[in-house]
Coordinates of C-alpha atoms in Angstrom, one line a residue:
M1 CA -9.9 35.1 -7.3
T2 CA -12.8 35.8 -9.1
A3 CA -16.3 35.3 -7.1
T4 CA -19.1 35.9 -8.3
S5 CA -20.5 38.3 -5.8
T6 CA -18.2 40.3 -3.5
A7 CA -21.1 40.5 -1.4
P8 CA -20.4 38.8 2.4
T9 CA -22.1 36.0 3.8
T10 CA -24.1 35.5 7.1
D11 CA -21.6 34.3 9.4
P12 CA -23.6 31.3 11.5
A13 CA -21.3 31.9 14.2
A14 CA -21.7 35.7 14.2
G15 CA -22.8 35.2 18.1
Q16 CA -19.9 34.0 19.2
R17 CA -17.4 36.4 17.8
S18 CA -15.6 38.0 21.2
R19 CA -15.9 34.4 22.7
S20 CA -12.2 32.2 22.5
L21 CA -12.1 28.9 20.8
L22 CA -10.5 27.8 24.1
R23 CA -14.3 28.8 25.6
N24 CA -16.2 27.6 22.9
R25 CA -18.1 24.5 23.6
S26 CA -19.0 22.9 20.8
Y27 CA -15.5 23.7 19.1
L28 CA -14.0 22.1 21.8
L29 CA -16.5 19.0 22.1
M30 CA -16.3 18.1 18.1
M31 CA -12.2 18.8 18.1
S32 CA -11.8 16.3 21.1
G33 CA -13.5 13.9 19.6
L34 CA -12.2 14.0 16.3
T35 CA -8.3 14.5 18.1
A36 CA -9.1 10.5 19.6
Q37 CA -10.2 9.6 15.9
A38 CA -7.0 11.0 14.5
F39 CA -4.9 8.8 17.4
G40 CA -6.8 6.1 16.7
A41 CA -7.3 6.0 13.1
G42 CA -3.4 6.9 12.5
V43 CA -2.9 3.8 14.9
A44 CA -4.8 1.7 12.5
A45 CA -3.5 3.3 9.4
F46 CA 0.0 2.9 10.4
A47 CA -0.6 -1.0 10.9
V48 CA -2.6 -1.8 7.4
P49 CA 0.5 -2.0 5.2
L50 CA 2.1 -4.6 7.8
L51 CA -1.0 -6.4 7.7
A52 CA -1.5 -6.3 4.4
Y53 CA 1.8 -7.6 3.9
A54 CA 1.2 -10.4 6.6
V55 CA -1.5 -11.7 5.0
T56 CA -0.5 -11.7 1.3
G57 CA 3.7 -11.7 1.4
S58 CA 3.9 -9.7 -1.6
V59 CA 4.1 -5.4 -1.4
W60 CA 2.3 -5.4 -4.8
Q61 CA -0.7 -7.2 -3.1
A62 CA -0.3 -5.4 -0.1
G63 CA -0.7 -2.5 -2.2
V64 CA -4.1 -4.1 -3.9
V65 CA -5.8 -4.2 -1.0
S66 CA -5.0 -1.0 0.5
A67 CA -6.1 0.5 -2.6
V68 CA -9.4 -2.0 -3.0
G69 CA -10.2 -0.9 0.6
H70 CA -10.6 3.1 -0.8
V71 CA -12.4 2.7 -3.4
G72 CA -15.9 3.1 -1.6
A73 CA -14.7 6.2 -0.7
L74 CA -14.3 7.6 -4.2
V75 CA -17.8 6.3 -4.9
A76 CA -19.7 8.2 -2.3
T77 CA -17.8 11.7 -1.3
L78 CA -20.0 13.5 -3.8
P79 CA -23.3 12.0 -2.7
A80 CA -22.1 12.4 1.1
G81 CA -21.9 16.0 0.6
V82 CA -25.2 16.1 -1.2
V83 CA -26.5 14.5 2.0
A84 CA -24.1 16.4 5.0
D85 CA -26.5 19.9 3.7
R86 CA -30.1 17.9 3.6
V87 CA -29.8 16.1 6.9
D88 CA -28.9 16.9 10.2
R89 CA -25.3 16.8 10.6
R90 CA -25.1 15.9 14.3
R91 CA -26.7 12.6 13.4
L92 CA -25.1 11.5 10.2
V93 CA -21.5 12.0 11.8
V94 CA -22.7 9.6 15.0
V95 CA -24.4 7.3 12.4
S96 CA -21.2 7.3 10.3
A97 CA -18.8 7.0 12.9
S98 CA -20.4 4.5 14.8
L99 CA -20.3 2.1 11.4
A100 CA -16.6 2.9 11.6
A101 CA -15.9 1.5 14.7
L102 CA -18.0 -1.1 14.5
A103 CA -15.9 -2.1 11.0
W104 CA -12.8 -1.6 13.0
F105 CA -14.1 -4.0 16.3
G106 CA -14.7 -6.7 13.5
A107 CA -11.4 -6.8 12.5
A108 CA -9.4 -6.9 15.5
L109 CA -11.7 -9.7 16.5
A110 CA -10.6 -11.5 13.2
A111 CA -7.6 -10.7 14.0
L112 CA -7.4 -11.8 17.5
A113 CA -8.6 -15.3 15.9
G114 CA -6.1 -16.0 13.3
V115 CA -9.0 -15.2 10.9
L116 CA -8.4 -12.3 9.5
G117 CA -7.7 -12.4 5.5
A118 CA -7.0 -9.7 2.7
V119 CA -10.5 -9.6 1.8
H120 CA -11.8 -9.4 5.2
L121 CA -8.9 -6.4 5.8
A122 CA -10.4 -4.9 2.2
G123 CA -13.8 -4.8 3.7
V124 CA -13.0 -3.1 6.7
L125 CA -11.3 -0.3 4.6
L126 CA -13.7 -0.1 2.4
V127 CA -17.1 0.2 5.5
S128 CA -14.5 2.3 7.5
S129 CA -13.4 4.5 3.9
V130 CA -17.5 5.4 3.1
A131 CA -18.1 6.5 6.7
G132 CA -15.6 8.4 6.6
A133 CA -16.6 9.9 2.9
F134 CA -19.6 11.3 5.0
V135 CA -18.4 12.4 7.7
D136 CA -16.5 14.9 6.5
P137 CA -18.3 16.9 4.7
A138 CA -20.5 17.1 7.8
V139 CA -17.8 18.0 10.2
A140 CA -17.3 21.1 7.3
G141 CA -20.0 22.1 7.7
A142 CA -20.2 21.6 11.4
F143 CA -17.5 23.5 12.1
R144 CA -18.1 26.3 10.0
S145 CA -21.1 26.8 11.8
V146 CA -19.4 26.7 15.4
V147 CA -16.8 28.8 14.6
P148 CA -16.7 32.2 13.2
A149 CA -14.9 33.8 10.1
Q150 CA -12.0 35.4 11.8
Q151 CA -11.5 32.6 13.6
L152 CA -11.0 29.9 10.8
S153 CA -7.3 30.3 9.8
S154 CA -6.9 29.5 13.6
A155 CA -9.2 27.1 13.8
Y156 CA -7.5 25.0 10.7
A157 CA -4.3 25.7 12.4
A158 CA -5.2 23.5 15.5
V159 CA -6.4 21.3 12.9
Q160 CA -3.5 20.6 11.7
G161 CA -1.7 20.4 15.0
R162 CA -4.1 18.1 15.7
D163 CA -2.8 16.1 13.1
A164 CA 0.6 16.5 12.9
A165 CA 0.4 14.9 16.7
A166 CA -1.5 12.6 16.2
S167 CA 1.0 11.1 13.2
L168 CA 3.7 12.1 15.8
V169 CA 2.1 9.4 18.1
A170 CA 0.1 7.1 15.6
G171 CA 3.7 5.6 14.1
P172 CA 5.9 4.7 17.0
L173 CA 2.2 3.6 19.0
G174 CA 1.2 1.8 16.0
G175 CA 4.5 0.4 15.9
V176 CA 4.6 -0.9 19.6
L177 CA 0.9 -2.5 19.4
Y178 CA 1.0 -4.0 16.3
G179 CA 4.5 -5.7 18.0
I180 CA 2.4 -6.7 20.8
A181 CA -0.9 -8.0 18.8
H182 CA -1.6 -7.5 15.1
A183 CA -5.2 -6.8 16.9
A184 CA -4.2 -3.9 19.1
P185 CA -3.6 -1.0 16.2
L186 CA -7.4 -2.0 15.2
V187 CA -8.8 -1.4 18.3
A188 CA -7.1 1.5 18.4
G189 CA -9.1 2.5 15.0
A190 CA -12.4 1.6 16.3
V191 CA -12.0 3.5 20.0
G192 CA -11.5 7.1 17.6
H193 CA -14.1 6.6 15.3
L194 CA -16.5 5.8 18.7
A195 CA -14.9 8.9 20.4
T196 CA -15.9 10.8 17.5
A197 CA -19.7 10.0 17.7
V198 CA -20.2 10.2 21.4
C199 CA -18.5 13.5 21.0
T200 CA -20.9 14.8 18.1
W201 CA -23.9 13.8 20.2
F202 CA -23.2 16.2 22.8
V203 CA -23.1 19.3 20.6
R204 CA -25.6 21.6 21.7
E205 CA -26.1 24.0 19.0
P206 CA -27.5 23.5 15.2
L207 CA -24.7 22.0 12.8
N208 CA -26.9 23.0 10.3
A209 CA -28.5 26.1 7.9
D210 CA -32.2 25.4 6.7
T211 CA -32.3 22.0 6.3
A212 CA -36.0 22.2 4.9
E213 CA -35.1 24.5 2.5
A214 CA -32.4 22.1 1.2
R215 CA -34.3 19.3 0.9
R216 CA -36.8 21.3 -1.3
T217 CA -34.3 21.2 -4.0
R218 CA -34.0 17.1 -5.2
P219 CA -30.8 15.5 -4.5
A220 CA -29.6 15.3 -7.9
A221 CA -30.2 18.9 -8.8
A222 CA -28.3 19.6 -5.3
L223 CA -25.4 17.6 -6.1
R224 CA -25.4 19.6 -10.0
E225 CA -25.4 22.8 -7.8
G226 CA -22.6 21.7 -6.0
L227 CA -20.7 20.9 -8.6
R228 CA -21.3 24.4 -10.6
Y229 CA -20.4 26.2 -7.6
V230 CA -16.9 24.7 -7.4
W231 CA -16.0 24.6 -10.8
S232 CA -17.5 28.2 -11.0
V233 CA -14.9 29.5 -9.0
P234 CA -11.3 29.0 -10.7
L235 CA -9.3 28.5 -7.7
F236 CA -11.5 25.5 -7.1
R237 CA -11.2 24.0 -10.3
I238 CA -6.8 24.5 -9.9
C239 CA -7.4 22.8 -7.2
L240 CA -9.1 19.9 -8.0
G241 CA -6.9 18.6 -10.6
L242 CA -3.6 19.9 -9.6
F243 CA -4.2 18.8 -5.6
A244 CA -5.4 15.7 -6.9
V245 CA -2.0 14.9 -8.7
I246 CA -0.2 16.0 -5.0
N247 CA -1.6 13.8 -3.2
V248 CA -1.2 11.0 -5.3
A249 CA 2.3 11.5 -5.2
I250 CA 3.3 12.1 -1.3
N251 CA 0.8 9.3 -0.3
A252 CA 2.6 6.9 -2.5
L253 CA 5.9 8.1 -1.7
L254 CA 5.4 7.6 2.2
L255 CA 3.7 4.5 1.5
A256 CA 6.6 3.2 -0.8
I257 CA 9.3 4.3 1.9
T258 CA 7.4 2.0 4.1
L259 CA 6.4 -1.1 2.3
D260 CA 10.7 -0.9 1.0
L261 CA 11.5 -0.9 4.8
T262 CA 9.3 -3.3 5.8
A263 CA 10.3 -5.6 2.6
D264 CA 13.9 -5.6 4.3
G265 CA 13.1 -6.5 7.6
T266 CA 13.0 -3.1 9.4
P267 CA 11.4 -3.3 12.8
A268 CA 7.7 -1.8 12.9
A269 CA 8.5 0.3 15.5
Q270 CA 11.9 1.6 13.5
I271 CA 9.3 2.6 11.1
G272 CA 7.2 3.7 13.5
L273 CA 9.7 6.5 13.7
L274 CA 10.3 7.6 10.4
S275 CA 6.3 8.6 10.7
G276 CA 6.9 9.9 14.2
T277 CA 9.6 12.2 12.9
A278 CA 6.8 13.6 10.2
G279 CA 4.6 14.1 12.5
A280 CA 6.8 16.0 14.8
S281 CA 7.9 18.4 12.2
M282 CA 4.1 18.7 11.0
L283 CA 3.2 20.2 14.7
V284 CA 6.3 22.0 14.8
G285 CA 4.9 23.6 11.6
A286 CA 1.3 24.2 12.9
V287 CA 2.3 25.8 15.6
I288 CA 4.1 28.5 13.9
A289 CA 1.6 28.2 10.9
P290 CA -1.2 30.8 12.8
A291 CA 2.0 33.3 12.1
L292 CA 3.2 32.4 9.3
V293 CA -0.3 32.6 7.2
A294 CA -1.0 36.1 9.3
R295 CA 2.2 37.3 8.1
V296 CA 3.0 35.8 4.4
R297 CA 0.3 35.5 1.5
V298 CA -1.4 32.0 1.2
G299 CA -0.4 32.1 -2.6
V300 CA 3.4 32.3 -2.0
V301 CA 3.6 29.6 1.6
T302 CA 1.8 27.5 -0.8
P303 CA 4.8 26.4 -3.8
V304 CA 7.1 27.1 -1.1
S305 CA 5.7 24.0 1.1
L306 CA 5.4 22.3 -1.7
A307 CA 8.7 22.4 -3.6
M308 CA 9.8 21.9 0.4
V309 CA 8.8 18.2 -0.1
A310 CA 9.8 18.1 -3.6
G311 CA 13.4 18.4 -2.4
S312 CA 12.8 15.8 0.2
A313 CA 12.2 13.5 -2.1
V314 CA 15.6 14.0 -4.4
V315 CA 17.6 14.1 -1.2
M316 CA 15.9 10.4 -0.1
A317 CA 16.7 9.4 -4.0
T318 CA 20.1 9.9 -3.7
T319 CA 20.8 7.6 -0.4
Q320 CA 18.2 5.3 1.6
E321 CA 20.3 5.4 4.8
F322 CA 17.4 5.7 7.5
V323 CA 19.1 8.4 9.0
V324 CA 18.8 10.1 5.8
L325 CA 15.3 9.2 5.4
V326 CA 14.4 10.6 8.7
A327 CA 16.0 13.8 8.6
A328 CA 15.1 14.6 4.9
L329 CA 11.4 13.7 5.4
G330 CA 11.0 16.0 8.8
L331 CA 12.9 18.8 7.0
G332 CA 9.9 18.3 3.7
V333 CA 6.9 18.4 5.5
L334 CA 7.6 21.4 7.8
G335 CA 5.9 24.2 5.9
V336 CA 2.7 21.6 4.8
P337 CA 0.6 22.7 8.0
A338 CA 0.6 26.6 6.9
A339 CA -0.2 25.6 3.3
N340 CA -3.2 23.5 4.7
A341 CA -3.9 25.6 7.1
G342 CA -4.3 29.1 4.8
L343 CA -5.9 27.5 1.6
A344 CA -8.8 25.5 4.0
G345 CA -9.4 28.4 6.3
Y346 CA -9.6 30.5 3.1
A347 CA -12.1 27.9 0.9
A348 CA -14.0 27.6 4.2
A349 CA -14.0 31.6 4.7
I350 CA -16.0 32.8 1.0
T351 CA -17.9 29.6 0.8
P352 CA -21.5 30.5 1.3
P353 CA -23.0 28.2 4.9
Q354 CA -25.6 26.3 3.0
M355 CA -23.2 25.0 0.4
Q356 CA -20.4 23.4 2.9
G357 CA -21.2 19.9 2.8
R358 CA -21.3 19.6 -1.2
F359 CA -18.4 22.3 -1.3
S360 CA -16.1 20.3 1.5
S361 CA -17.1 16.4 -0.4
V362 CA -16.1 18.3 -4.2
M363 CA -12.9 19.5 -3.3
E364 CA -12.4 16.1 -1.2
L365 CA -12.2 14.6 -4.3
S366 CA -8.7 15.2 -5.1
G367 CA -7.7 13.2 -2.1
V368 CA -9.9 10.8 -2.1
V369 CA -8.7 9.5 -5.9
A370 CA -5.4 9.5 -3.9
M371 CA -6.2 7.0 -1.6
P372 CA -6.7 4.3 -4.2
L373 CA -3.8 5.3 -6.9
S374 CA -1.7 6.3 -4.5
P375 CA -0.8 2.2 -3.3
L376 CA -0.7 1.3 -6.7
V377 CA 1.2 3.6 -8.1
G378 CA 3.8 3.6 -5.0
G379 CA 3.5 0.1 -4.8
G380 CA 3.4 -0.3 -8.2
L381 CA 6.7 1.6 -9.0
L382 CA 8.4 -0.1 -6.2
A383 CA 7.7 -3.6 -7.4
A384 CA 8.8 -2.3 -10.7
A385 CA 11.9 0.0 -10.2
G386 CA 12.7 -0.1 -6.9
L387 CA 13.0 2.5 -4.3
P388 CA 15.4 5.2 -5.9
T389 CA 14.2 5.3 -9.2
T390 CA 10.1 5.5 -7.4
L391 CA 11.8 8.8 -5.5
V392 CA 13.0 10.1 -8.5
V393 CA 9.9 9.9 -10.4
L394 CA 7.9 11.0 -7.5
A395 CA 10.1 13.7 -6.9
A396 CA 9.6 15.0 -10.8
V397 CA 5.7 14.9 -10.8
L398 CA 6.2 17.5 -7.2
G399 CA 8.4 19.5 -9.1
A400 CA 5.9 19.9 -11.8
A401 CA 3.6 20.9 -9.5
V402 CA 5.3 23.3 -8.0
V403 CA 5.9 25.0 -11.5
A404 CA 2.3 24.6 -11.9
V405 CA 0.9 26.1 -8.5
W406 CA 3.5 28.8 -8.7
C407 CA 1.9 29.7 -12.6
A408 CA -1.9 29.7 -11.0
R409 CA -2.7 33.2 -10.8
P410 CA -6.0 32.3 -8.5
V411 CA -3.8 30.6 -6.0
R412 CA -0.9 33.4 -6.1
R413 CA -3.3 36.2 -5.5
I414 CA -4.7 34.8 -2.2
G415 CA -3.2 37.3 0.6
L416 CA -3.6 37.5 4.1
P417 CA -6.5 36.3 6.1
A418 CA -7.6 40.2 6.9
T419 CA -8.4 40.3 2.9
W420 CA -10.3 37.0 2.7
A421 CA -14.1 38.7 3.9
D422 CA -13.6 40.7 0.7
D423 CA -13.8 37.3 -1.3
A424 CA -16.8 36.4 0.0
I425 CA -18.9 34.6 -2.4
E426 CA -22.7 34.9 -2.0
A427 CA -24.7 31.5 -3.0

């Protein structure tokens, strides 16, 4: 990519350069809380489509409930980035994660009482998604404050492994808990968010740059500053649009498969096995991600990984045999952790510390847009055309995205981690 300046930024974690990540107390505290949240939220997220279908009796209405629940994140994401650069990030994470925990606990109590309805479930998802919109940029900025630049690729690979392990366990565990009591997965979601709040509270070192300096800029001006920064970098411009499409397609594909299996009466534990297999594959991918990113350019890893997902969708469209679905999905997502770790590590390494929160929130739009659209796309296509046609359409979209990524020079030219510092941008 063409940077506005090649002068390297000050590394906020420079004093920790000789310290292993396993001896970095602040990093371990944050990762512990976020790991618990990933597991708990994964269990709760697995149960949401099942609960939505149980209370509505319709795959389309279940998709609408999921979509409505995520609208809040779409509205809150950009303001959250501004807030994350202006306030104490530790307190922001603690307050936001605690609110999400209260929302999930409330839903669990309603489910136990037998009064959980579609509106209540959508409201809980709304509160949780707004809280998550504030946690994500705060965590991104905090991460950059406690992890030295040269360790970012390893740190983000660990994040991918954490998420993969959560996916591996969340599906089967969510299915078992849902079979025991519909409220149980919701309790898990609450406990996970509470763990993030507690662990982050015990981080000692500052997680911000100079917030007094940041507050001298009006919030609206700070938001414009963040938008201008992201738009000034060709790589980020491309990622905003292209990855929004990719996120919608992949999440719609997974949701369509889940809803189709649910409508066919497939046991929840068996559906959990499908997501568990995908999680196991991503865990393997996360283990090999550091070595892969260290040896293969991110500009090559990214389109190849995306092509694997598109190919798996084509295979799944040819037959809906459960064994084929499991095998194809598992192989298809194997390269995703390396692509994610490479792109996330590169973006964090080149972005100025004082811009981390706003950058994270702006880029998060690609995922946030997918949250309300994916259930509508996946549920709508499934209801209108059935699973085979849905998978073919989404495979075609992913195939077009592969071509676009390969042709995008700012993505293609991203090199190995040793070269990332040369692209550092000065604010």
